[in-house]
Short mmCIF file of C-alpha atoms and ligand atoms in Angstrom, two decimals:
data_model
loop_
_atom_site.label_atom_id
_atom_site.label_comp_id
_atom_site.label_asym_id
_atom_site.label_seq_id
_atom_site.Cartn_x
_atom_site.Cartn_y
_atom_site.Cartn_z
CA MET G 9 192.97 17.52 -152.18
CA THR G 10 194.85 20.33 -153.96
CA SER G 11 193.36 23.78 -154.20
CA SER G 12 193.26 23.59 -158.01
CA ARG G 13 191.29 20.33 -157.79
CA MET G 14 188.92 22.02 -155.37
CA LEU G 15 188.54 24.90 -157.79
CA ASN G 16 187.71 22.48 -160.61
CA LEU G 17 184.92 21.10 -158.47
CA ASN G 18 183.18 24.43 -158.92
CA GLN G 19 183.85 24.83 -162.61
CA PHE G 20 181.07 23.91 -165.04
CA ASP G 21 180.02 24.35 -168.64
CA LEU G 22 176.46 25.25 -167.72
CA THR G 23 175.20 26.57 -164.38
CA ILE G 24 171.51 27.00 -163.66
CA VAL G 25 170.40 29.32 -160.87
CA GLY G 26 167.10 28.15 -159.38
CA ALA G 27 165.75 24.61 -159.11
CA GLY G 28 162.06 25.42 -159.55
CA PRO G 29 160.30 23.76 -162.50
CA THR G 30 161.93 25.98 -165.13
CA GLY G 31 165.44 25.46 -163.75
CA THR G 32 165.10 21.68 -163.55
CA LEU G 33 163.51 21.48 -167.01
CA ALA G 34 166.39 23.55 -168.45
CA ALA G 35 168.85 21.13 -166.82
CA LEU G 36 167.00 18.07 -168.16
CA SER G 37 166.96 19.56 -171.63
CA ALA G 38 170.71 20.32 -171.49
CA THR G 39 171.55 16.74 -170.49
CA LYS G 40 170.43 15.66 -173.97
CA SER G 41 173.67 17.05 -175.41
CA LEU G 42 176.01 17.83 -172.51
CA HIS G 43 177.65 15.46 -170.06
CA PRO G 44 175.59 15.78 -166.84
CA LYS G 45 178.74 16.27 -164.77
CA THR G 46 179.38 19.53 -166.64
CA ILE G 47 175.99 20.91 -165.53
CA CYS G 48 175.36 22.43 -162.12
CA LEU G 49 172.00 23.37 -160.59
CA LEU G 50 172.09 25.82 -157.67
CA ASP G 51 169.23 26.75 -155.36
CA GLN G 52 169.02 28.86 -152.25
CA ARG G 53 166.50 26.53 -150.65
CA LYS G 54 167.37 23.59 -148.48
CA THR G 55 164.25 21.67 -149.51
CA ILE G 56 163.08 22.22 -153.06
CA GLY G 57 159.45 23.21 -153.53
CA LYS G 58 159.02 24.39 -149.95
CA PRO G 59 157.35 26.59 -148.94
CA ASP G 60 154.75 25.78 -151.58
CA HIS G 61 153.13 28.76 -153.33
CA CYS G 62 151.21 27.47 -156.31
CA ALA G 63 147.76 26.04 -157.10
CA GLY G 64 149.33 23.37 -159.29
CA LEU G 65 146.73 23.31 -162.06
CA LEU G 66 148.59 22.03 -165.13
CA SER G 67 147.18 21.20 -168.55
CA ILE G 68 147.58 17.60 -169.64
CA THR G 69 148.64 18.66 -173.16
CA GLY G 70 151.24 21.01 -171.65
CA LEU G 71 152.64 18.25 -169.44
CA LYS G 72 152.86 15.95 -172.48
CA ARG G 73 154.68 18.66 -174.42
CA LEU G 74 157.25 18.78 -171.61
CA GLY G 75 157.56 14.98 -171.56
CA LEU G 76 155.93 14.83 -168.11
CA GLU G 77 152.85 12.76 -168.88
CA ASN G 78 153.81 10.01 -166.42
CA LEU G 79 153.93 11.80 -163.09
CA PRO G 80 154.10 9.60 -159.99
CA SER G 81 150.68 9.12 -158.38
CA GLU G 82 151.71 10.83 -155.12
CA VAL G 83 152.29 14.09 -157.03
CA ILE G 84 148.75 14.13 -158.48
CA GLN G 85 145.94 15.50 -156.30
CA ASN G 86 143.13 15.43 -158.87
CA SER G 87 143.25 13.85 -162.30
CA SER G 88 139.67 14.49 -163.36
CA VAL G 89 139.41 18.18 -164.22
CA TYR G 90 137.24 18.27 -167.35
CA GLY G 91 136.34 21.94 -167.41
CA ALA G 92 135.56 25.12 -165.54
CA LYS G 93 132.65 27.19 -164.28
CA PHE G 94 132.86 30.98 -164.45
CA TYR G 95 130.86 33.39 -162.24
CA SER G 96 130.10 37.06 -162.83
CA PRO G 97 129.93 39.53 -159.90
CA SER G 98 126.14 39.16 -159.62
CA GLY G 99 126.25 35.37 -159.88
CA ARG G 100 125.54 34.72 -163.57
CA SER G 101 127.48 31.67 -164.59
CA PHE G 102 128.43 29.45 -167.47
CA SER G 103 130.41 26.23 -167.72
CA VAL G 104 132.82 24.84 -170.25
CA LYS G 105 133.61 21.17 -170.39
CA ARG G 106 135.38 18.66 -172.61
CA PRO G 107 134.69 14.91 -172.86
CA THR G 108 138.19 14.04 -171.56
CA PRO G 109 140.22 15.36 -168.59
CA GLN G 110 141.99 18.62 -169.47
CA ALA G 111 144.18 19.30 -166.47
CA LEU G 112 145.80 17.75 -163.42
CA VAL G 113 145.99 19.33 -160.01
CA VAL G 114 149.42 18.57 -158.60
CA ASN G 115 151.08 19.05 -155.25
CA ARG G 116 153.63 21.64 -156.38
CA ALA G 117 156.21 20.83 -153.73
CA LEU G 118 156.17 17.14 -154.72
CA PHE G 119 156.08 18.08 -158.42
CA ASP G 120 159.23 20.23 -158.04
CA GLN G 121 160.92 17.49 -156.00
CA HIS G 122 160.05 14.90 -158.65
CA LEU G 123 161.69 17.07 -161.34
CA LEU G 124 164.76 17.50 -159.15
CA LYS G 125 165.00 13.71 -158.75
CA LEU G 126 164.97 13.35 -162.55
CA VAL G 127 167.90 15.79 -162.76
CA GLN G 128 169.67 13.93 -159.96
CA LYS G 129 169.17 10.59 -161.74
CA LYS G 130 170.81 12.01 -164.86
CA GLY G 131 173.88 12.72 -162.75
CA CYS G 132 173.97 16.54 -162.77
CA ASN G 133 175.58 18.41 -159.87
CA ILE G 134 172.97 19.77 -157.49
CA ARG G 135 174.01 22.27 -154.82
CA LEU G 136 171.28 23.38 -152.44
CA ASN G 137 171.44 26.11 -149.79
CA GLN G 138 173.41 28.29 -152.22
CA GLN G 139 172.07 31.76 -152.88
CA VAL G 140 173.71 33.30 -155.92
CA LYS G 141 174.38 36.92 -155.06
CA ASN G 142 176.28 38.14 -158.05
CA ILE G 143 177.46 37.09 -161.50
CA HIS G 144 180.37 38.69 -163.27
CA PHE G 145 181.48 38.14 -166.87
CA GLN G 146 185.24 37.95 -167.45
CA LYS G 147 185.70 39.16 -171.01
CA ARG G 148 189.30 38.02 -171.43
CA LYS G 149 188.52 34.39 -170.57
CA GLN G 150 184.93 34.50 -171.84
CA LYS G 151 183.83 33.02 -168.50
CA LEU G 152 181.18 33.75 -165.92
CA HIS G 153 182.04 33.98 -162.24
CA LEU G 154 179.13 33.26 -159.92
CA TYR G 155 179.33 34.11 -156.23
CA ALA G 156 176.94 32.21 -153.99
CA LEU G 157 176.29 32.65 -150.30
CA SER G 158 176.37 29.19 -148.80
CA ARG G 159 173.67 28.95 -146.18
CA ASP G 160 175.08 25.68 -144.87
CA CYS G 161 177.35 27.44 -142.44
CA LEU G 162 175.09 30.32 -141.33
CA PRO G 163 175.40 32.45 -139.19
CA GLN G 164 178.96 32.32 -140.50
CA LYS G 165 179.01 33.73 -144.05
CA LYS G 166 180.79 31.72 -146.70
CA ILE G 167 180.89 32.77 -150.33
CA ILE G 168 181.40 29.99 -152.86
CA HIS G 169 182.88 30.89 -156.22
CA TYR G 170 181.64 29.04 -159.32
CA LYS G 171 182.92 29.37 -162.87
CA SER G 172 180.79 28.62 -165.87
CA LYS G 173 180.73 29.15 -169.63
CA ILE G 174 177.00 29.85 -169.67
CA ALA G 175 174.38 30.39 -166.95
CA ILE G 176 170.60 30.13 -167.05
CA ILE G 177 168.79 32.29 -164.50
CA ALA G 178 165.60 30.56 -163.30
CA GLU G 179 165.19 32.49 -160.06
CA GLY G 180 161.40 32.97 -160.10
CA GLN G 181 159.27 36.09 -159.80
CA GLN G 182 161.56 38.21 -157.62
CA GLY G 183 164.03 38.58 -160.46
CA ARG G 184 166.63 40.32 -158.27
CA LEU G 185 169.64 38.67 -159.84
CA SER G 186 168.51 39.12 -163.45
CA HIS G 187 167.67 42.77 -162.74
CA SER G 188 171.14 43.31 -161.26
CA LEU G 189 172.56 41.85 -164.48
CA GLY G 190 170.77 44.43 -166.61
CA PHE G 191 167.65 42.49 -167.60
CA GLU G 192 164.31 44.25 -167.53
CA SER G 193 162.10 43.47 -164.52
CA VAL G 194 158.44 42.60 -164.52
CA SER G 195 156.75 45.82 -163.37
CA SER G 196 155.66 45.70 -159.74
CA LYS G 197 152.11 46.81 -160.60
CA ASN G 198 151.75 43.61 -162.61
CA LYS G 199 152.97 41.36 -159.82
CA LEU G 200 149.88 40.56 -157.77
CA PRO G 201 149.99 39.21 -154.25
CA ALA G 202 148.09 35.94 -154.14
CA THR G 203 146.94 33.84 -151.24
CA GLN G 204 145.25 30.47 -151.01
CA VAL G 205 144.09 27.87 -148.53
CA ILE G 206 143.21 24.21 -148.63
CA VAL G 207 139.67 23.87 -147.31
CA GLU G 208 137.92 20.64 -146.35
CA GLY G 209 134.17 20.24 -145.89
CA ILE G 210 133.00 22.40 -148.82
CA LYS G 211 129.41 21.98 -150.02
CA ASP G 212 128.26 21.59 -153.65
CA LEU G 213 131.71 20.98 -155.04
CA ASP G 214 132.18 19.26 -158.40
CA GLN G 215 135.56 17.56 -158.64
CA SER G 216 135.53 17.82 -162.42
CA LYS G 217 135.34 21.63 -162.59
CA VAL G 218 137.57 24.46 -161.53
CA GLU G 219 135.53 27.51 -160.45
CA VAL G 220 136.52 31.07 -161.32
CA PHE G 221 134.91 34.17 -159.78
CA PHE G 222 135.23 37.62 -161.36
CA SER G 223 134.42 40.59 -159.15
CA ASN G 224 136.15 43.90 -158.52
CA LYS G 225 134.91 43.72 -154.96
CA ILE G 226 136.52 40.34 -154.32
CA ALA G 227 139.61 40.22 -156.52
CA PRO G 228 140.23 43.46 -158.46
CA GLY G 229 142.63 42.90 -161.35
CA PHE G 230 142.39 39.11 -161.20
CA PHE G 231 139.88 36.52 -159.93
CA ALA G 232 139.16 34.12 -157.10
CA TRP G 233 139.41 30.37 -157.68
CA ILE G 234 138.23 27.08 -156.28
CA ILE G 235 140.38 24.22 -157.54
CA PRO G 236 138.83 20.94 -156.39
CA LEU G 237 140.91 18.18 -154.85
CA SER G 238 137.88 15.97 -154.19
CA ASP G 239 134.10 16.42 -153.93
CA THR G 240 134.53 18.18 -150.58
CA SER G 241 138.02 19.72 -150.52
CA ALA G 242 139.73 22.33 -152.67
CA LYS G 243 142.47 24.89 -153.03
CA VAL G 244 140.67 28.20 -152.66
CA GLY G 245 142.49 31.41 -153.40
CA LEU G 246 142.66 34.77 -155.06
CA ALA G 247 145.07 37.40 -156.29
CA SER G 248 144.32 41.06 -156.18
CA GLN G 249 145.69 44.33 -157.49
CA LYS G 250 144.49 46.25 -154.45
CA GLY G 251 144.23 45.77 -150.71
CA ASN G 252 145.17 42.83 -148.57
CA ALA G 253 144.73 39.52 -150.42
CA TRP G 254 144.33 37.51 -147.21
CA LYS G 255 141.53 39.78 -145.92
CA ARG G 256 139.84 39.54 -149.30
CA LEU G 257 140.06 35.74 -149.23
CA GLN G 258 138.54 35.64 -145.75
CA TYR G 259 135.66 37.75 -147.06
CA PHE G 260 135.26 35.34 -150.01
CA LEU G 261 135.15 32.38 -147.62
CA ARG G 262 132.95 33.83 -144.91
CA LYS G 263 130.86 36.69 -146.29
CA TYR G 264 130.61 36.65 -150.08
CA SER G 265 127.00 36.00 -151.07
CA LEU G 266 127.92 33.53 -153.85
CA THR G 267 130.14 31.31 -151.73
CA LYS G 268 129.65 31.79 -147.97
CA LYS G 269 127.07 29.00 -147.55
CA ARG G 270 129.31 26.51 -149.31
CA PHE G 271 132.17 27.24 -146.89
CA SER G 272 130.06 27.49 -143.73
CA LYS G 273 131.30 24.11 -142.45
CA GLY G 274 134.68 24.37 -144.16
CA ILE G 275 137.89 23.79 -142.23
CA ILE G 276 141.08 25.52 -143.35
CA LYS G 277 143.91 22.99 -143.42
CA LYS G 278 146.78 24.97 -144.89
CA ARG G 279 147.50 28.54 -145.93
CA PHE G 280 150.05 29.51 -148.57
CA GLY G 281 150.62 32.06 -151.29
CA GLY G 282 152.99 34.00 -153.48
CA VAL G 283 152.97 36.41 -156.38
CA VAL G 284 151.32 35.98 -159.78
CA ILE G 285 152.63 37.79 -162.84
CA ILE G 286 150.21 39.28 -165.36
CA ASP G 287 152.59 41.47 -167.36
CA GLY G 288 153.64 39.26 -170.24
CA PRO G 289 157.28 38.48 -170.97
CA ILE G 290 160.23 40.86 -170.77
CA LYS G 291 161.63 41.89 -174.15
CA ARG G 292 165.21 40.61 -174.04
CA THR G 293 165.95 37.33 -172.28
CA SER G 294 169.57 36.68 -173.23
CA THR G 295 172.91 38.43 -173.30
CA THR G 296 176.56 37.35 -173.36
CA GLY G 297 176.80 34.15 -171.32
CA LEU G 298 173.32 34.47 -169.79
CA LEU G 299 169.74 33.40 -170.40
CA VAL G 300 166.68 34.19 -168.24
CA VAL G 301 163.71 31.82 -168.03
CA GLY G 302 160.36 31.31 -166.30
CA ASP G 303 158.77 33.83 -163.94
CA ALA G 304 161.97 35.89 -163.92
CA ALA G 305 161.40 36.43 -167.66
CA GLY G 306 157.64 36.98 -167.21
CA GLN G 307 156.87 33.86 -169.27
CA THR G 308 153.47 33.41 -167.61
CA LYS G 309 149.91 33.53 -168.87
CA ALA G 310 148.54 37.00 -168.06
CA THR G 311 145.00 35.63 -167.95
CA THR G 312 145.65 33.07 -165.20
CA GLY G 313 149.16 33.73 -163.86
CA GLY G 314 150.08 30.12 -164.71
CA GLY G 315 153.73 29.77 -165.64
CA VAL G 316 154.81 26.17 -165.17
CA ILE G 317 154.01 25.00 -168.71
CA THR G 318 154.88 28.18 -170.62
CA GLY G 319 158.03 28.76 -168.55
CA GLY G 320 158.84 25.06 -168.97
CA ILE G 321 158.58 25.28 -172.76
CA ALA G 322 160.89 28.32 -172.82
CA SER G 323 163.39 26.83 -170.39
CA THR G 324 163.58 23.61 -172.39
CA ILE G 325 164.60 25.77 -175.35
CA ALA G 326 167.09 27.64 -173.12
CA GLY G 327 168.68 24.29 -172.16
CA GLU G 328 169.03 23.37 -175.85
CA VAL G 329 170.53 26.70 -176.92
CA ALA G 330 172.88 26.86 -173.92
CA SER G 331 174.19 23.36 -174.58
CA SER G 332 174.76 24.07 -178.27
CA GLY G 333 176.60 27.26 -177.19
CA VAL G 334 178.84 25.18 -174.91
CA LYS G 335 179.54 22.70 -177.69
CA ALA G 336 180.32 25.45 -180.20
CA ASN G 337 182.42 27.21 -177.54
CA ASP G 338 180.33 30.30 -178.22
CA ASN G 339 178.63 32.18 -175.41
CA SER G 340 178.26 35.40 -177.37
CA ARG G 341 175.14 37.51 -177.21
CA GLU G 342 174.65 36.86 -180.93
CA PHE G 343 174.66 33.07 -180.45
CA LEU G 344 172.43 33.00 -177.36
CA LYS G 345 169.89 35.23 -179.10
CA LYS G 346 168.69 31.99 -180.72
CA TYR G 347 166.93 31.33 -177.41
CA ASP G 348 164.96 34.60 -177.63
CA GLN G 349 164.03 33.93 -181.24
CA SER G 350 162.97 30.36 -180.66
CA TRP G 351 160.81 30.79 -177.53
CA LYS G 352 159.19 33.89 -178.99
CA GLN G 353 158.32 31.97 -182.13
CA GLN G 354 156.60 29.32 -180.01
CA LEU G 355 154.99 31.44 -177.29
CA SER G 356 154.88 35.14 -178.10
CA LYS G 357 151.55 35.21 -179.94
CA GLN G 358 149.90 33.20 -177.17
CA LEU G 359 151.34 35.24 -174.30
CA GLN G 360 150.65 38.62 -175.94
CA SER G 361 147.03 37.73 -176.72
CA MET G 362 146.56 36.85 -173.05
CA VAL G 363 148.04 40.22 -172.02
CA LEU G 364 145.50 41.89 -174.32
CA LEU G 365 142.59 39.98 -172.78
CA ARG G 366 143.83 40.66 -169.25
CA LYS G 367 144.07 44.40 -170.02
CA LEU G 368 140.55 44.46 -171.46
CA VAL G 369 139.00 42.50 -168.58
CA ASN G 370 140.80 44.65 -166.01
CA ARG G 371 139.10 47.73 -167.45
CA LEU G 372 135.61 46.38 -166.84
CA SER G 373 133.43 47.47 -163.95
CA ASP G 374 131.32 44.82 -162.23
CA LYS G 375 128.34 46.03 -164.26
CA SER G 376 130.25 45.52 -167.52
CA LEU G 377 131.49 42.12 -166.35
CA ASP G 378 127.86 41.14 -165.79
CA LYS G 379 126.93 42.39 -169.28
CA SER G 380 129.80 40.36 -170.75
CA PHE G 381 128.56 37.19 -169.03
CA GLU G 382 125.04 37.94 -170.28
CA THR G 383 126.38 38.17 -173.86
CA ILE G 384 128.30 34.91 -173.54
CA ILE G 385 125.30 33.05 -172.13
CA LYS G 386 122.70 34.57 -174.50
CA ASN G 387 124.77 33.87 -177.61
CA ASN G 388 125.92 30.39 -176.59
CA LEU G 389 129.53 31.50 -176.73
CA ASP G 390 130.25 29.05 -173.92
CA ARG G 391 129.86 26.33 -176.56
CA ILE G 392 132.60 27.93 -178.69
CA ILE G 393 134.81 28.24 -175.61
CA SER G 394 134.19 24.55 -174.78
CA GLU G 395 135.12 23.50 -178.31
CA LYS G 396 138.03 25.83 -179.04
CA GLY G 397 139.32 26.85 -175.62
CA ASP G 398 142.75 25.60 -174.56
CA ILE G 399 144.31 26.20 -171.15
CA ASP G 400 147.71 27.16 -172.56
CA ASN G 401 147.00 28.21 -176.15
CA GLN G 402 144.39 30.88 -175.66
CA ALA G 403 145.13 33.07 -178.71
CA GLU G 404 142.70 31.28 -181.02
CA ILE G 405 139.73 31.50 -178.67
CA ILE G 406 140.56 35.10 -177.68
CA PHE G 407 140.60 36.30 -181.32
CA ASN G 408 137.61 34.13 -182.15
CA LEU G 409 135.56 35.74 -179.37
CA LEU G 410 136.78 39.29 -179.99
CA SER G 411 135.69 39.04 -183.64
CA ASN G 412 132.28 37.57 -182.78
CA PRO G 413 129.49 40.05 -183.76
CA SER G 414 127.78 39.78 -180.35
CA VAL G 415 131.06 40.59 -178.58
CA ILE G 416 131.71 43.54 -180.94
CA SER G 417 128.23 44.85 -180.15
CA LEU G 418 128.96 44.34 -176.42
CA GLY G 419 132.17 46.35 -176.94
CA PHE G 420 130.09 49.34 -178.06
CA LYS G 421 127.92 49.07 -174.96
CA ILE G 422 130.88 49.08 -172.60
CA ILE G 423 132.97 51.68 -174.46
CA PRO G 424 133.23 54.01 -171.43
CA ASP G 425 134.87 51.22 -169.42
CA LEU G 426 137.15 50.15 -172.24
CA PHE G 427 138.42 53.47 -173.47
CA LEU G 428 137.58 56.24 -171.05
CA LYS G 429 138.88 54.67 -167.84
CA SER G 430 142.37 55.84 -166.98
C1 LIG F 6 149.09 31.49 -155.71
C2 LIG F 6 149.73 31.01 -156.99
C3 LIG F 6 149.09 30.04 -157.74
C4 LIG F 6 149.66 29.60 -158.94
N1 LIG F 6 149.01 28.63 -159.63
C5 LIG F 6 149.55 28.15 -160.77
C6 LIG F 6 148.93 27.10 -161.48
O1 LIG F 6 147.88 26.60 -161.06
N2 LIG F 6 149.51 26.65 -162.62
C7 LIG F 6 150.69 27.19 -163.09
O2 LIG F 6 151.17 26.77 -164.15
N3 LIG F 6 151.31 28.19 -162.43
C8 LIG F 6 150.78 28.68 -161.29
N4 LIG F 6 151.42 29.68 -160.60
C9 LIG F 6 152.67 30.24 -161.16
C10 LIG F 6 153.82 29.28 -160.94
O3 LIG F 6 153.93 28.98 -159.57
C11 LIG F 6 155.12 29.89 -161.47
O4 LIG F 6 154.90 30.32 -162.80
C12 LIG F 6 156.27 28.89 -161.44
O5 LIG F 6 156.58 28.50 -160.14
C13 LIG F 6 157.51 29.52 -162.09
O6 LIG F 6 158.58 28.63 -162.02
P1 LIG F 6 160.08 29.18 -161.94
O7 LIG F 6 160.95 27.97 -162.00
O8 LIG F 6 160.28 30.25 -162.94
O9 LIG F 6 160.20 29.88 -160.51
P2 LIG F 6 160.03 29.28 -159.05
O10 LIG F 6 159.11 28.14 -159.04
O11 LIG F 6 159.71 30.44 -158.19
O12 LIG F 6 161.49 28.74 -158.69
C14 LIG F 6 162.57 29.63 -158.52
C15 LIG F 6 163.65 28.93 -157.72
O13 LIG F 6 164.82 29.75 -157.73
C16 LIG F 6 165.40 29.77 -156.44
N5 LIG F 6 166.17 31.02 -156.33
C17 LIG F 6 165.70 32.29 -156.40
N6 LIG F 6 166.71 33.17 -156.31
C18 LIG F 6 167.85 32.44 -156.18
C19 LIG F 6 169.23 32.79 -156.04
N7 LIG F 6 169.63 34.06 -156.04
N8 LIG F 6 170.13 31.80 -155.91
C20 LIG F 6 169.74 30.50 -155.90
N9 LIG F 6 168.44 30.12 -156.03
C21 LIG F 6 167.52 31.07 -156.18
C22 LIG F 6 164.19 29.68 -155.51
O14 LIG F 6 164.57 29.18 -154.25
C23 LIG F 6 163.27 28.73 -156.27
O15 LIG F 6 163.49 27.38 -155.90
C24 LIG F 6 150.88 30.14 -159.40
C25 LIG F 6 151.53 31.12 -158.63
C26 LIG F 6 150.96 31.54 -157.43
C27 LIG F 6 151.66 32.58 -156.62
#
């Protein structure tokens, strides 16, 4: 094989860095207008999806929107989540429920591998064990040069050189590459360490409801969750702005008054974790030749940290804009800006309203959280949440609640928390 032929093997129209859900969805979207052989998906991992880090709670409407309504049965861990139960620090609680299932719990490693198989079936180039270290834009040729460390031959270092007209960066929450390319980073104070375990032998578990616990003692800046897999097993986890998340989770499992009895016979089967982002999206997500998607662009829900659906919606748009850029032979900043405009039009209002709610909730002391629960329960606001709440589109319910007279009157009662806390 000649060296020029070998070089061509690494030359693509569109290169995607990161084969998590947003990278694979961008690739799938691009195959609608580009020849799959002109698309390359690179990932530093040898096995996609591993190690697993995510709870895998995905809305059914969101999955449909991404064209993923028919997931293979082995990916799905629980298909009957109808609602949720929320607990205040002192144990007040309310439930919201819909008549039909609202979410699936998926095995994230198998979910990511399923998406990769779809990309593979389309015929795209997939190169694993390749960590992209640097991307350089060659102005004269209007081309990107990507340099990836191939981990296949470690400890020997081998750098592989790729050329591409356009690249989509889907590298996840660390955002090292996008930061080195001049994109804004998600601030570290809004990246919360999260940890979770799969526990078997839990008492009083309802497979149809996710449980959410608010308490500054347990999970300051976020919440603790129980995501049922069956009537006795669940993914149990928390994220926290302060302290050691693992120690906090152990406290939640063994000592917390609201939960300790339910876990007394529980057996921990697996421990995993990662980082949840509660910052909202970065401002600019494209430049000449480059687009950033998913966690790297902060396209997550600040209320829950969930980013598979929202990041997936944005990355599908990125795939469309990148492929039309390739076809028009235009990788200019001006052209690729269409991606920013389009995803913002679809998601900005939703994501920003969730940032607002997250900021408000994070200002509340445990006493104020209890008062808020009292207001919700006393005024039957749980019924409004049941009717209007949506896992991904939370803007409507957030503004509906914030303009409710009982919530406004609550606001006056908790003014010191809301406005005087630094
Ligand atoms: C504890 C926890 C629970 C969560 N629960 C949920 C949930 O229930 N529902 C939900 O929707 N979201 C949840 N999330 C968030 C969700 O996991 C992320 O939003 C989602 O994984 C983002 O997808 P992504 O493709 O942007 O990034 P990732 O899934 O992180 O994928 C990034 C990929 O890029 C690769 N990569 C990184 N750098 C490079 C490089 N330089 N070169 C090559 N490859 C590279 C990585 O190997 C990885 O495969 C949770 C997160 C955590 C931490």
